[in-house]
Every structure is written in C-alpha cells, then in structure tokens.
Short mmCIF file of C-alpha atoms and ligand atoms in Angstrom, two decimals:
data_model
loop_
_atom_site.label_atom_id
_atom_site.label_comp_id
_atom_site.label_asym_id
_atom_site.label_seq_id
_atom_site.Cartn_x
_atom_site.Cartn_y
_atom_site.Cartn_z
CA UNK I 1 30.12 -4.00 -11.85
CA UNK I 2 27.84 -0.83 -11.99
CA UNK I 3 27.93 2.23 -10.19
CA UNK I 4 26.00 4.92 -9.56
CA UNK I 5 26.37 8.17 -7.80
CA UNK I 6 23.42 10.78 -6.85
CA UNK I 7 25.52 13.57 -6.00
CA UNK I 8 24.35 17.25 -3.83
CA UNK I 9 20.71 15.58 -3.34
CA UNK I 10 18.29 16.54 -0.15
CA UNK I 11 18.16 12.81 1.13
CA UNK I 12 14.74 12.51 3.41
CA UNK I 13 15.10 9.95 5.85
CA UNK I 14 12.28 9.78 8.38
CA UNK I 15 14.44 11.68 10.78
CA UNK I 16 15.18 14.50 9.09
CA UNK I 17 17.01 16.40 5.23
CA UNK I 18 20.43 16.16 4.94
CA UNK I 19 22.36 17.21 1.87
CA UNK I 20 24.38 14.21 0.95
CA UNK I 21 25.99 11.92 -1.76
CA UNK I 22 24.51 8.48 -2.28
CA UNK I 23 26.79 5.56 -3.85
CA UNK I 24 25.60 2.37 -5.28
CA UNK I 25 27.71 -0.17 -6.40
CA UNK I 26 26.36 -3.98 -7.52
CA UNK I 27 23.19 -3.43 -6.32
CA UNK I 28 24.09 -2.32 -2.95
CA UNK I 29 24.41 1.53 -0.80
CA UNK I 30 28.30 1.34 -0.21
CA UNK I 31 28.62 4.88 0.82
CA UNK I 32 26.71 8.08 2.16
CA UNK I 33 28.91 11.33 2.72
CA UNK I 34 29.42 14.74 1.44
CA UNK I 35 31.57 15.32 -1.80
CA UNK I 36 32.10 11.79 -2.48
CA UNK I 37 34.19 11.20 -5.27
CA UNK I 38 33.39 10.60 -9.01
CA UNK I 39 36.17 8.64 -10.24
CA UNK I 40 35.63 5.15 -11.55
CA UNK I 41 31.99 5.79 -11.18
CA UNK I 42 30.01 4.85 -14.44
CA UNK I 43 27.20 7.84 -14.22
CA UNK I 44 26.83 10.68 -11.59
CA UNK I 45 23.41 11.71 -11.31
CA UNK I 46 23.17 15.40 -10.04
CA UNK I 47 20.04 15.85 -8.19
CA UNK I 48 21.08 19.58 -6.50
CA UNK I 49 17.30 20.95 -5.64
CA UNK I 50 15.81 17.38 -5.85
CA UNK I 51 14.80 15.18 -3.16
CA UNK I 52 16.29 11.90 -2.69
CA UNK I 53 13.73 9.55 -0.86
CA UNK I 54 14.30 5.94 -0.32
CA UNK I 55 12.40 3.39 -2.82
CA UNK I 56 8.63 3.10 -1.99
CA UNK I 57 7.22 -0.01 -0.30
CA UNK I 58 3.52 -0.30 -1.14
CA UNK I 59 2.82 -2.79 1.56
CA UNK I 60 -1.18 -2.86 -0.19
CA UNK I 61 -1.40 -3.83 -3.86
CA UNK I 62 -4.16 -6.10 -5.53
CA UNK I 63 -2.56 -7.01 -8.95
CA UNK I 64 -4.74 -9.35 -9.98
CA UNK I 65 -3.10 -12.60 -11.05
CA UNK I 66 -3.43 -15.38 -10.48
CA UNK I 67 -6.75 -15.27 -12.18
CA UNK I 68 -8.66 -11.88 -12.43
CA UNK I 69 -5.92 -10.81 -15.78
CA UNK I 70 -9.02 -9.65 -17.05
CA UNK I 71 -8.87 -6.26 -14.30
CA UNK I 72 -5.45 -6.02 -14.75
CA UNK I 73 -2.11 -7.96 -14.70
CA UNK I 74 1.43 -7.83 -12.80
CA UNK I 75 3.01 -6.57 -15.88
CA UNK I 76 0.57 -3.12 -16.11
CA UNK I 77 0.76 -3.11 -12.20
CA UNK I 78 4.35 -3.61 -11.56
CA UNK I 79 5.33 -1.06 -14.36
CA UNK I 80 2.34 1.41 -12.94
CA UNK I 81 4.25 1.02 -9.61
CA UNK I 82 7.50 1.55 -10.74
CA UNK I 83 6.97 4.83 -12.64
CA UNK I 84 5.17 5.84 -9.46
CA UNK I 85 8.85 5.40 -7.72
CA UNK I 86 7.57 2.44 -5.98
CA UNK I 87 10.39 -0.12 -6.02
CA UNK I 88 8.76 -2.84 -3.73
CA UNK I 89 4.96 -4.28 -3.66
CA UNK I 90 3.37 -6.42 -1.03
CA UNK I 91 0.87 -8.64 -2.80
CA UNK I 92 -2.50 -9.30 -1.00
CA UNK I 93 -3.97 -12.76 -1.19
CA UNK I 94 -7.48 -12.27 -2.59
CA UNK I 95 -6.45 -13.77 -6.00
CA UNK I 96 -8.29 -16.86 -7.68
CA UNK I 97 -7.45 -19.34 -6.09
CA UNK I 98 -6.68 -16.95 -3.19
CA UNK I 99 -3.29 -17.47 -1.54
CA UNK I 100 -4.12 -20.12 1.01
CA UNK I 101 -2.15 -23.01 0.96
CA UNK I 102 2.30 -23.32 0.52
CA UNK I 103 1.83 -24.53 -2.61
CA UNK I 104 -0.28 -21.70 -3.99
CA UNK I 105 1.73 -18.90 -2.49
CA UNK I 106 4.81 -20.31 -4.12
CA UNK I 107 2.74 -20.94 -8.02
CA UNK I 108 1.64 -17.06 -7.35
CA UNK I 109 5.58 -16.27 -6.91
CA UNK I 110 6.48 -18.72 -10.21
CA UNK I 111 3.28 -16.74 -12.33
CA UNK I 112 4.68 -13.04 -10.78
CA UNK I 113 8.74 -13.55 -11.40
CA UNK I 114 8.97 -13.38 -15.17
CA UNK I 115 6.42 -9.90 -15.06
CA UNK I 116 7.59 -7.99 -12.40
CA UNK I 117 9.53 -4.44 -13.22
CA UNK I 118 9.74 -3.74 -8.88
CA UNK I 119 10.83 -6.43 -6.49
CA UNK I 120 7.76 -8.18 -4.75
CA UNK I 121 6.68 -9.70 -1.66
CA UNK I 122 3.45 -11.90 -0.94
CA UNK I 123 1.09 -12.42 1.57
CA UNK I 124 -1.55 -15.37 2.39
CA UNK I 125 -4.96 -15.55 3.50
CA UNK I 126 -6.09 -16.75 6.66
CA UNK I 127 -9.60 -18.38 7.34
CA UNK I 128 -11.69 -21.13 9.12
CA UNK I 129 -10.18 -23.51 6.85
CA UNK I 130 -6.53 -22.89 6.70
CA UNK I 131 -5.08 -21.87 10.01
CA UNK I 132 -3.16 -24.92 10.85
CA UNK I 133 -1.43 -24.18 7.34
CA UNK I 134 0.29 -20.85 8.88
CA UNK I 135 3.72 -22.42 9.71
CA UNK I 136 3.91 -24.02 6.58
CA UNK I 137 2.64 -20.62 4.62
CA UNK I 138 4.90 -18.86 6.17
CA UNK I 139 8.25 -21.38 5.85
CA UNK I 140 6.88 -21.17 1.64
CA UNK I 141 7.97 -17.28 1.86
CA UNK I 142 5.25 -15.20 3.24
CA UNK I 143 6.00 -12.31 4.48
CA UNK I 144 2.98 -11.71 6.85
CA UNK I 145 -0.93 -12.77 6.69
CA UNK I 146 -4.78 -11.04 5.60
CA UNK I 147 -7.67 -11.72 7.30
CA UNK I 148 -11.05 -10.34 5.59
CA UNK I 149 -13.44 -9.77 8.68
CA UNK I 150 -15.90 -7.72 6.05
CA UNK I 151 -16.87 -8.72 2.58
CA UNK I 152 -15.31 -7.33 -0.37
CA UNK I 153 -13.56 -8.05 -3.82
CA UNK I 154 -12.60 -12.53 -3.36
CA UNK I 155 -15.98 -12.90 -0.83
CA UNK I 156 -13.21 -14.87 1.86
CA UNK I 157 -15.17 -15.31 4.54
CA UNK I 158 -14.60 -14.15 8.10
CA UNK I 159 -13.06 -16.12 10.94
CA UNK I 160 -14.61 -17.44 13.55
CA UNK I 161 -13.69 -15.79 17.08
CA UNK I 162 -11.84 -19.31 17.92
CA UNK I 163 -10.32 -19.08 14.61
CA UNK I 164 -9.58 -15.52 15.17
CA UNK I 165 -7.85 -16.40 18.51
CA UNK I 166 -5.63 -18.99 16.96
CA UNK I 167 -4.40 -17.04 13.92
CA UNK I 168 -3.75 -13.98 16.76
CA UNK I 169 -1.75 -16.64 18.78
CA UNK I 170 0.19 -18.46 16.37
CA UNK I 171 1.30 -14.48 15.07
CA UNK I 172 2.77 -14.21 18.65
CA UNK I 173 4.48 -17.15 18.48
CA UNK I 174 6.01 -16.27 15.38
CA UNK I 175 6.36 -12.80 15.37
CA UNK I 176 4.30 -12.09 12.13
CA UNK I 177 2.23 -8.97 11.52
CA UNK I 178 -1.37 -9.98 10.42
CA UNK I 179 -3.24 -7.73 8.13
CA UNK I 180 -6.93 -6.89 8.70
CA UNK I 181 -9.72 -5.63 6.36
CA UNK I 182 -11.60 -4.31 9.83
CA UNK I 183 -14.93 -4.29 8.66
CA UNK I 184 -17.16 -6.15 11.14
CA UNK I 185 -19.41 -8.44 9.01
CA UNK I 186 -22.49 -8.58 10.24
CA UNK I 187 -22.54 -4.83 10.90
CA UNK I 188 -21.96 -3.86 6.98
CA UNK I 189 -24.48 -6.65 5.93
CA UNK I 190 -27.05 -4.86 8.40
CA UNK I 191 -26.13 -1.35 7.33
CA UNK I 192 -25.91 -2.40 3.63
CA UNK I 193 -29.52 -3.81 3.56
CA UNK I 194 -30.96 -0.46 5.32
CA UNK I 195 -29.02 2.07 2.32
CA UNK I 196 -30.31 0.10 -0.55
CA UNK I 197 -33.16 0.81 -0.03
CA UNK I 198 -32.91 4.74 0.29
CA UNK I 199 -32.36 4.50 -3.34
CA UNK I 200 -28.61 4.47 -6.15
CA UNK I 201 -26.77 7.84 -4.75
CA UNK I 202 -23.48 6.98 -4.98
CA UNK I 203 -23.25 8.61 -1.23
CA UNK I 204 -25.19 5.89 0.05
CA UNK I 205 -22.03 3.26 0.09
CA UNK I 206 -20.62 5.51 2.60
CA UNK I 207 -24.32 4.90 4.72
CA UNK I 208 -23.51 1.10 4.25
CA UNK I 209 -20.34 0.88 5.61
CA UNK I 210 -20.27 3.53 8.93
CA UNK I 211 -17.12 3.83 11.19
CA UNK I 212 -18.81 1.43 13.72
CA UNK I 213 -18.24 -1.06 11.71
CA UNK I 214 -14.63 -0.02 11.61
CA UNK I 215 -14.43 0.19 15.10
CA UNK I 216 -16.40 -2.78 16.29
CA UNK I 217 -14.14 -5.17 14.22
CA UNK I 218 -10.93 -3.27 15.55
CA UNK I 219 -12.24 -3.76 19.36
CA UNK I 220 -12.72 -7.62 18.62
CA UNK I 221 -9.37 -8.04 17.25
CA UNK I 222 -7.28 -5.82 19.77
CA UNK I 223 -9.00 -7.67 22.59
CA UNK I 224 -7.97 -11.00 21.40
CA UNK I 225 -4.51 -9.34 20.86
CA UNK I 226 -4.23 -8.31 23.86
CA UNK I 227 -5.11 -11.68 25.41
CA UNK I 228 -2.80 -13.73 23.09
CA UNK I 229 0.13 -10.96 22.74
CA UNK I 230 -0.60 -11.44 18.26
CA UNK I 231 0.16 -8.13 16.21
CA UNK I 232 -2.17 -7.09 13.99
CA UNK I 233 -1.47 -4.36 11.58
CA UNK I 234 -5.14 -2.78 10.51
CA UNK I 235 -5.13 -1.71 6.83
CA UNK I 236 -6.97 1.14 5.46
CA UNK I 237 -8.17 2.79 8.54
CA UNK I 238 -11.11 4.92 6.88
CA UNK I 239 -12.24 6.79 9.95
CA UNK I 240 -10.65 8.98 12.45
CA UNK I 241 -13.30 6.79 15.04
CA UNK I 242 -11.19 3.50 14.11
CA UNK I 243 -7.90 5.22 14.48
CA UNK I 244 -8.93 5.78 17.73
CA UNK I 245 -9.58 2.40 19.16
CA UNK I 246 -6.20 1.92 17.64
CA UNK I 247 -5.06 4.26 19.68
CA UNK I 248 -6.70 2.90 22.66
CA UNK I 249 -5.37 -0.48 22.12
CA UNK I 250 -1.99 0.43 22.04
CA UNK I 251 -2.37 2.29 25.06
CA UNK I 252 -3.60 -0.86 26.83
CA UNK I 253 -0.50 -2.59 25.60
CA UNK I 254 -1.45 -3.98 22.10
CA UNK I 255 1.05 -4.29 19.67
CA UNK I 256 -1.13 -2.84 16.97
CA UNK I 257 -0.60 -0.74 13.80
CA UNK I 258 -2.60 1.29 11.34
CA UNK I 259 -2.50 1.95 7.54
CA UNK I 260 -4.38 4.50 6.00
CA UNK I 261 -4.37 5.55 2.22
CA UNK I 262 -4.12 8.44 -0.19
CA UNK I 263 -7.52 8.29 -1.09
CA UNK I 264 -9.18 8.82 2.70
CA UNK I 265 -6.98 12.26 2.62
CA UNK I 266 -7.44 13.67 -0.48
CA UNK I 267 -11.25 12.62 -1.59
CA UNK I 268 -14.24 13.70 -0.44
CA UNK I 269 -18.03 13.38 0.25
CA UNK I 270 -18.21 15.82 -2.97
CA UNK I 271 -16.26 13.36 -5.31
CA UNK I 272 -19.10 10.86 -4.69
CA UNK I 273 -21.65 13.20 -7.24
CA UNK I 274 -18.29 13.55 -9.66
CA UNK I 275 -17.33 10.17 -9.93
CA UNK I 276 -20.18 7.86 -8.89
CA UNK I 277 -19.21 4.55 -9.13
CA UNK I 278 -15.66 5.21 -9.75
CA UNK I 279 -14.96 5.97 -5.83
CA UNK I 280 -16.35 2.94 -4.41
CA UNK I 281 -13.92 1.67 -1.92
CA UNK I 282 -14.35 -0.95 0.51
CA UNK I 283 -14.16 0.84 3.85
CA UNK I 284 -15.72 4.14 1.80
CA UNK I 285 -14.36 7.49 1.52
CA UNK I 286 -16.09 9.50 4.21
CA UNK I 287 -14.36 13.40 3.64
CA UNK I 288 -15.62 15.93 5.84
CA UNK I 289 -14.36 16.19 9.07
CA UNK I 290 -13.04 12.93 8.88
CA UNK I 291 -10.65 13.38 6.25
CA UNK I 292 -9.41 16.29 8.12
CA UNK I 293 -8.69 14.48 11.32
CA UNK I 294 -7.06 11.68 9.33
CA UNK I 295 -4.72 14.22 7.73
CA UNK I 296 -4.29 15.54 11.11
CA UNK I 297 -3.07 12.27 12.23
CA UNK I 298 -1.26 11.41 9.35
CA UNK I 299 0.87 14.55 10.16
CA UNK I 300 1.19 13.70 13.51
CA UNK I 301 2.33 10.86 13.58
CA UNK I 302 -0.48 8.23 14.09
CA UNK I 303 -0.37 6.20 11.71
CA UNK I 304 2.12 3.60 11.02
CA UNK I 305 2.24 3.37 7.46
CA UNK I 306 0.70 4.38 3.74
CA UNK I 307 -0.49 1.82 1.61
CA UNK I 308 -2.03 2.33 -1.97
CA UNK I 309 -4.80 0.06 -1.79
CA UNK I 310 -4.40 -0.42 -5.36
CA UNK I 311 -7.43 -2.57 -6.31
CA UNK I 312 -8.10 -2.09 -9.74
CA UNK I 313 -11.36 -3.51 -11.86
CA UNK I 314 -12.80 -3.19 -15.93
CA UNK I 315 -14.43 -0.11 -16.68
CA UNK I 316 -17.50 -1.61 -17.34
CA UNK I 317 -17.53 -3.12 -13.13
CA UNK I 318 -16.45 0.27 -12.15
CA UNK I 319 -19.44 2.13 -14.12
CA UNK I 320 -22.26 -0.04 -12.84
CA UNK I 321 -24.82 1.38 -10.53
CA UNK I 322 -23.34 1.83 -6.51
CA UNK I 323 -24.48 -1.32 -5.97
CA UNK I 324 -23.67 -3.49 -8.28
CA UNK I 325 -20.26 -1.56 -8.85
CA UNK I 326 -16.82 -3.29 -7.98
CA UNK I 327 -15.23 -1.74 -5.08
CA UNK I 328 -11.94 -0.02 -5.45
CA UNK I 329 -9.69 1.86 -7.94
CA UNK I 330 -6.36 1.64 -8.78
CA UNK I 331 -3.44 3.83 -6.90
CA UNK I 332 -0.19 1.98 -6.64
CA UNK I 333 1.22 4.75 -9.67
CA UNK I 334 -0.58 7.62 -8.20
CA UNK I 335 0.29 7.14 -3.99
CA UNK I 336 3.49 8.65 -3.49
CA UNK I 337 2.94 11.95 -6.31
CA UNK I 338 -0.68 12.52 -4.43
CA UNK I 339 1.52 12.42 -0.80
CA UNK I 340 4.59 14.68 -2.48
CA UNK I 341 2.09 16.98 -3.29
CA UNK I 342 0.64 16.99 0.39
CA UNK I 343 4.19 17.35 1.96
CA UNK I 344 5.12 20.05 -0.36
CA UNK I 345 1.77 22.13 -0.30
CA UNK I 346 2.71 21.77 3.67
CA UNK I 347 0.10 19.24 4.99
CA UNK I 348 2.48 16.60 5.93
CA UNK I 349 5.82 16.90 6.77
CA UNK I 350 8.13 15.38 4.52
CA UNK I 351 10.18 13.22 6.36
CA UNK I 352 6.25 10.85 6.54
CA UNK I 353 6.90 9.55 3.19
CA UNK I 354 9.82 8.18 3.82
CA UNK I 355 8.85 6.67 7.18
CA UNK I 356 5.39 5.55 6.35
CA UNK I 357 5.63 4.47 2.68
CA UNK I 358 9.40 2.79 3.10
CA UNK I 359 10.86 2.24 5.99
CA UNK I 360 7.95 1.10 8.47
CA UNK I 361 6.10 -1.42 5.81
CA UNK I 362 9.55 -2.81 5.71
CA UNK I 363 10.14 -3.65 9.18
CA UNK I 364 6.31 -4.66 9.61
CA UNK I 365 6.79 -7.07 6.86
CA UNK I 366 10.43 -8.16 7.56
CA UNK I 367 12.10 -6.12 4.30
CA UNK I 368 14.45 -4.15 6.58
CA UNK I 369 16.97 -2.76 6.97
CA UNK I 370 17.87 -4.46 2.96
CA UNK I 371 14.28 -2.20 2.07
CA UNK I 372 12.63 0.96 2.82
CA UNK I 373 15.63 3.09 4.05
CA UNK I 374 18.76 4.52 2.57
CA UNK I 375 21.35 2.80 4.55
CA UNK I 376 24.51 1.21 3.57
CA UNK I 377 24.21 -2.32 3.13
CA UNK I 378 21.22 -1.24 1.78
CA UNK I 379 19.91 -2.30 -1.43
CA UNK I 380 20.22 0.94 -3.82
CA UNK I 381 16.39 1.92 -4.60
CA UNK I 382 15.90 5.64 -5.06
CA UNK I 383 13.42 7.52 -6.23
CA UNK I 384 14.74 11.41 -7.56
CA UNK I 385 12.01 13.84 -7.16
CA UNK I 386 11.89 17.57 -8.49
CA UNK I 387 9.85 19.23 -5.91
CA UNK I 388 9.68 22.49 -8.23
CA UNK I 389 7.60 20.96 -11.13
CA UNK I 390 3.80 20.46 -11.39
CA UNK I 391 2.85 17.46 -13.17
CA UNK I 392 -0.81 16.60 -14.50
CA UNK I 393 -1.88 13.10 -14.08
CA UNK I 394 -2.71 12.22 -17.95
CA UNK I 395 -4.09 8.16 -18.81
CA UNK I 396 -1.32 8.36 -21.58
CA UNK I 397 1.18 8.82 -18.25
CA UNK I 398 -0.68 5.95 -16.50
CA UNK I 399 0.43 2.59 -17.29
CA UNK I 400 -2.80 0.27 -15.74
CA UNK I 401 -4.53 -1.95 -18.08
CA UNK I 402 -7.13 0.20 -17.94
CA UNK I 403 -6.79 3.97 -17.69
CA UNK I 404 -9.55 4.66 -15.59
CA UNK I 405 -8.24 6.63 -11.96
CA UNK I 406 -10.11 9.43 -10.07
CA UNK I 407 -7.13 11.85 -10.19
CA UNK I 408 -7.26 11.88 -13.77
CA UNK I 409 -6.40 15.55 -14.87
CA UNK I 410 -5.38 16.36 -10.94
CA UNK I 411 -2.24 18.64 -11.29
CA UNK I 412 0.43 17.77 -8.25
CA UNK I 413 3.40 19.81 -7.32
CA UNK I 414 6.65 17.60 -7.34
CA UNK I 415 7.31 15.12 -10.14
CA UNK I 416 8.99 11.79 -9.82
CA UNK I 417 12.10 11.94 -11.73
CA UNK I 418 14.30 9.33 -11.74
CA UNK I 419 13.67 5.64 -10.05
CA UNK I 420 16.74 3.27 -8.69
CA UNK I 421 16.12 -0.26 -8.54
CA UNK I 422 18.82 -2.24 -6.84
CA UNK I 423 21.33 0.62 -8.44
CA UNK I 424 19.74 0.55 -11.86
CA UNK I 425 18.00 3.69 -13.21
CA UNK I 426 14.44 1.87 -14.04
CA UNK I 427 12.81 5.16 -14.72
CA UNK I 428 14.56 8.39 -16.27
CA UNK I 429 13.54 11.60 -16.55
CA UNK I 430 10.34 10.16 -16.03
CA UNK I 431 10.55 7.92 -18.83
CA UNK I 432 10.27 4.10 -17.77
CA UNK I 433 14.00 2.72 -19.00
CA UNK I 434 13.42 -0.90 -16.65
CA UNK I 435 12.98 -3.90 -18.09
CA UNK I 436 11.51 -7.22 -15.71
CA UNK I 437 14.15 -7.33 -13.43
CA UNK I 438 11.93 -8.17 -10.24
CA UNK I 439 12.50 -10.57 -7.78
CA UNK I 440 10.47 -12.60 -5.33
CA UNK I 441 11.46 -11.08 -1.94
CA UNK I 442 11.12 -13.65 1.19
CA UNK I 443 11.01 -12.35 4.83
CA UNK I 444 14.29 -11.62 6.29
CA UNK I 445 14.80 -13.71 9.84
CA UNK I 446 17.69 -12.88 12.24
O1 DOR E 1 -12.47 -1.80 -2.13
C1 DOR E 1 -11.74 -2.76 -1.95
N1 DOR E 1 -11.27 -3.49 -2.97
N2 DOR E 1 -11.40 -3.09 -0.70
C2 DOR E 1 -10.73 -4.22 -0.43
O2 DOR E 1 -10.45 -4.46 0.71
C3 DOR E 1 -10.38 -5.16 -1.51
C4 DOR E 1 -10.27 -4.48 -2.78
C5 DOR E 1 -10.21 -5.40 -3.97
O3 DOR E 1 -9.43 -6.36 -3.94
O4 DOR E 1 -10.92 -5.14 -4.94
ZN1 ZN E 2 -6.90 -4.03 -0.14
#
C-alpha cells in the first residue's frame, strides 16, 4: 500500500485551473477534492503555487533499440524522458530490424521492459510488404501504425497508392490511428537534387524539403481517407501550408489529426548559421512566418497533439556537412520545459499542454482514460511544476547518451519539479529518485 497526496496544487486539465487535492493510492487517482484529508497518508506533497499537470505522453520518440545502441539506448532515453516529466513514450518503428512483423514488435517489448524508467507503448511499420500482417501486429500489442511516405533515418520505403489504400482501409475497419511522415517522395528526391547543388549552407535542407512536399503527401493520404473512412494522424506538421490541407480535409469529413513539435515553434531560419548540422530535421525547421502561424495555431487550437520527435544520433553524424548529416536531434527531456516556458511567457495557453501532450495522444493511441488525464481511476502520473523558477538547460542536467541538444544553455521559465509514476515520486526536487519500473503498455479496447 502507498499513498500519496499533492495537496493546494493548480491542477491544469485541458479545460481549465482548478485548485485541488490529488490522492493516489496503489498506483491509482482514488480521489480529487478540496482539503482532502492527510491521515493514513504516507507523504503529502504541498505544491501551493505549483502546477499540477497530468503525466506527459510523448506519442513521438525514436530510442534507438533494437539495434542503433550506438545513437542512444532506452535506458538514456527513458530516464531523459522521465526527468522531462514525461511518464509515457510511444515508440516509433524505424528500429533495426524495424517493427514489422508480431514477432518483432513483441522481441522490441522483451529488449525495452527491463530498461524502461516511464511506461511505454509501441508502434509498427507499415509497407508494400507487410500489410496483410496488420491484424496480427496489432493483436501482438500495437498501439497504432507509421507509414514513411518520405525518406529519412531506417530508408522504409513508401507505399504504393494500392498499398496506401489498404493500410487506410483496414485502419477503418479497426479503428486504429495511422501515423504519417508526410513527405511526398518523389517531391523531396526532386527538390533535394536541385539544393545540392547550390552548395553546403546548412539553410539549404530547408530548400530540399519545401511545404509542397508536405502538402502534396497530406492531399494523397486524406483523399484515400476520405474514400475508405481510415484515420490518419500526420506527425510533425512543419508548415502552416500542411496544416492547412489538414484543415481542409477535416472539413470535407476526414477523420484526420496533426502533430507538430517544439522545435517548429521555437527555432528558426537563424539557428541554421548557429547550429549547422545540429538542426537537421526531417521535415526542416522553416521559422519565419511559418513558425509564427504554427504558434498561432498551436494556441488556437489546431493541432491535435505535441510530440517530441526525439530522434537522437552520435555527434560525429550530427557534425557532418548538411548533407551527409543525420537528420534529427534529441527532445523527449527538453518538450514539455520548452512548451512551459511558452505557456508561461503567454504564447500558449496553459491548459494545451495538458490536452495536446497527455490527454489527446492517449485517446489517439488507445491509453485513455488509464493515461494522459488526471481522473480517478486514473493511473497516478504527475508531473509538479514551479512556474516561478528559471532553469538553464545544462548537458550535466541532460541524461541522453550523448549530450549534444540545440537548447543547450537556453534558460526557460518554469522548472519540472517533482514526477509521479503510477503514484511513485520517480523524480524529486528535480533529482531523478526512479528506478526501471516501466511497463509495456498494450492498447486499451472497450
Ligand atoms: O529527422 C528525422 N529523424 N525525421 C524522422 O522522421 C525520423 C527521425 C529519425 O528517426 O532519425
Ligand atoms: Zn519521428
């Protein structure tokens, strides 16, 4: 029996900031009230000031294993993500071997279990090859599907449109969100070719990969959604262009979300001459007026949900030349300070963390109601913020394999304090306390 009570807190749900009490008890949110009593609980945590925001979800995380330890590993990545208050991951598939068969998504769970400091959910990869595997993928534990329609890190090659229309059709069917990496092939290959030879500016990898290519790939797959009724969810929307055809699917009807990430709102064309190589993301970073109007839309509402897009690589692939450079950085630590600090500098409204870092990549990727909200019933994962302390992002804070991060030496306004998993305090006072306590989380079906 443990029990845990976070007592005079300003809980953030995605509707609103209510002082309240919060008690856990084996695991589980038994009670939410005000003045809830103390007796025969083991520790009260007073959080008066702090925010209280539900566990994060990072429903985007490359960790690495099986089979590219030498980036990183689960163990660096899951603790990373913990002392970021993230208390869930959602595993992409682009490992080695990537995650396309039953048998392989259940070896990745076996390899993940006995490293994992945050609970953890995995995907599979869909492609010519595997689609009449999705039924049996997704009995194995999956809790959704990625489809690479652009190259990048894993080289998985893109459906064909029939392919495309079956994987769309068998997500109806079965009610499962598909993830897309909208990059329309053929269109970055094209672009690619014309900026290499304009030269190594770092800027050019934004020149290879234009919105159209965002958009082109988004149009293909909402039209096929339409037409088969499957729900894609389209992960880091880089453009304010490919947003939009989002927005125009839905409007026709499409049951179609977006992600976006920390780094399209908070980098810019500028950071290219900083960091050269270090910034290469596949879609780019475009800043500008685009990562004004994403902000916008962040703030308004738009978007679905944030995902880190953690991706990390060696310092030596992240220093090459643009070209030959890795794309991607790691972010799964660094995604919920960076938003805090938007919120509370009065970008974003607060209750968006909550709702698109928790509770929406839970119900996309069946987690909810036991993840991403505070609920009773609930399983008890907090995060305890101080919104009235700076904090600088040091490497000696960071807890990647390798400390290499573009918001190295940014200073942020809100810290993470304190991090419940399942009603344990796994990071204190900023300190991780946690030990490998994760578990293998499988889609919840009603
Ligand atoms: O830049 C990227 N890196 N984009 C992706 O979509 C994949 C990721 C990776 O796994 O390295
Ligand atoms: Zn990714």
């Amino acid at each position: 029996m443990t029990s845990i009570l976070v007592r005079n807190g300003l809980v953030i749900t995605s509707t609103g900031i209510y002082q309240l009490d919060v008690r856990i008890e084996d695991g589980l949110i038994m009670e939410i009230g005000r003045g809830l009593p103390a007796s025969g609980v083991e520790e009260v945590i007073e959080a008066r000031g702090h925010y209280v925001l539900p566990g994060v979800v990072d429903e985007h995380v490359h960790m690495r294993e099986p089979g590219l330890e030498y980036k990183d590993d689960f163990e660096h990545g899951s603790k990373a993500a913990v002392k970021g208050g993230v208390t869930t991951v959602i595993e992409h598939p682009n490992t080695i071997p990537p995650v396309d068969t039953p048998s392989r998504l259940r070896e990745k769970a076996e390899i993940l279990k006995p490293k994992a400091y945050v609970d953890f959910a995995l995907t599979g990869v869909l492609h010519d090859g595997n689609t009449h595997l999705f039924e049996d993928i997704l009995a194995e534990g999956a809790v959704g599907f990625k489809v690479f329609m652009g190259p990048t890190t894993g080289n998985i090659p893109p459906p064909s449109d029939s392919s495309l229309y079956e994987i769309l059709s068998k997500s109806a069917k079965h009610n499962t969100r598909i993830m897309f990496h909208a990059e329309d092939h053929a269109l970055v290959v094209y672009f690619t070719e014309k900026a290499r030879k304009l030269g190594e500016n770092p800027i050019l990898h934004r020149d290879a990969r234009p919105p159209v290519t965002e958009v082109y790939s988004i149009a293909k797959i909402a039209t096929i959604a339409k037409y088969t009724g499957g729900k894609p969810h389209i992960v880091h929307v880089s453009s304010i262009d490919a947003l939009e055809a989002v927005m125009n699917a839905r409007k026709l009807g499409v049951d179609i979300t977006a992600e976006t990430c920390p780094h399209y709102l908070v980098l810019g064309e500028e950071d290219y001459s900083k960091y050269g190589s270090l910034v290469k993301v596949n879609p780019p970073i475009r800043g500008g007026i685009q990562r004004e109007k994403l902000l916008e839309a962040v703030a308004k509402g738009y978007f679905d949900a944030i995902g880190s897009d953690h991706a990390p690589h060696t310092p030596e692939e992240k220093s090459k030349s643009i070209w030959e450079a890795s794309a991607g950085f790691a972010g799964v630590q660094t995604m919920l300070p960076l938003m805090l600090d938007l919120a509370i500098r009065g970008f974003t409204p607060l209750t968006t963390i909550p709702k698109l870092l928790s509770e929406n990549p839970a119900k996309l990727f069946k987690l909810w109601p036991f993840k991403g909200s505070i609920l009773p019933g609930a399983n008890g994962d907090l995060v305890i913020v101080d919104p009235n302390t700076e904090f600088v992002i040091t490497p000696e804070w960071l807890e990647y394999k390798y400390k290499i991060s573009p918001f190295i030496g940014w200073r942020l306004k809100g810290r993470v304090k304190h991090v419940v998993l399942r009603g344990s305090i796994v990071v204190r006072d900023g300190e991780l306390t946690g030990v490998k306590t994760g578990v293998w989380l499988k889609p919840i079906t009603k």
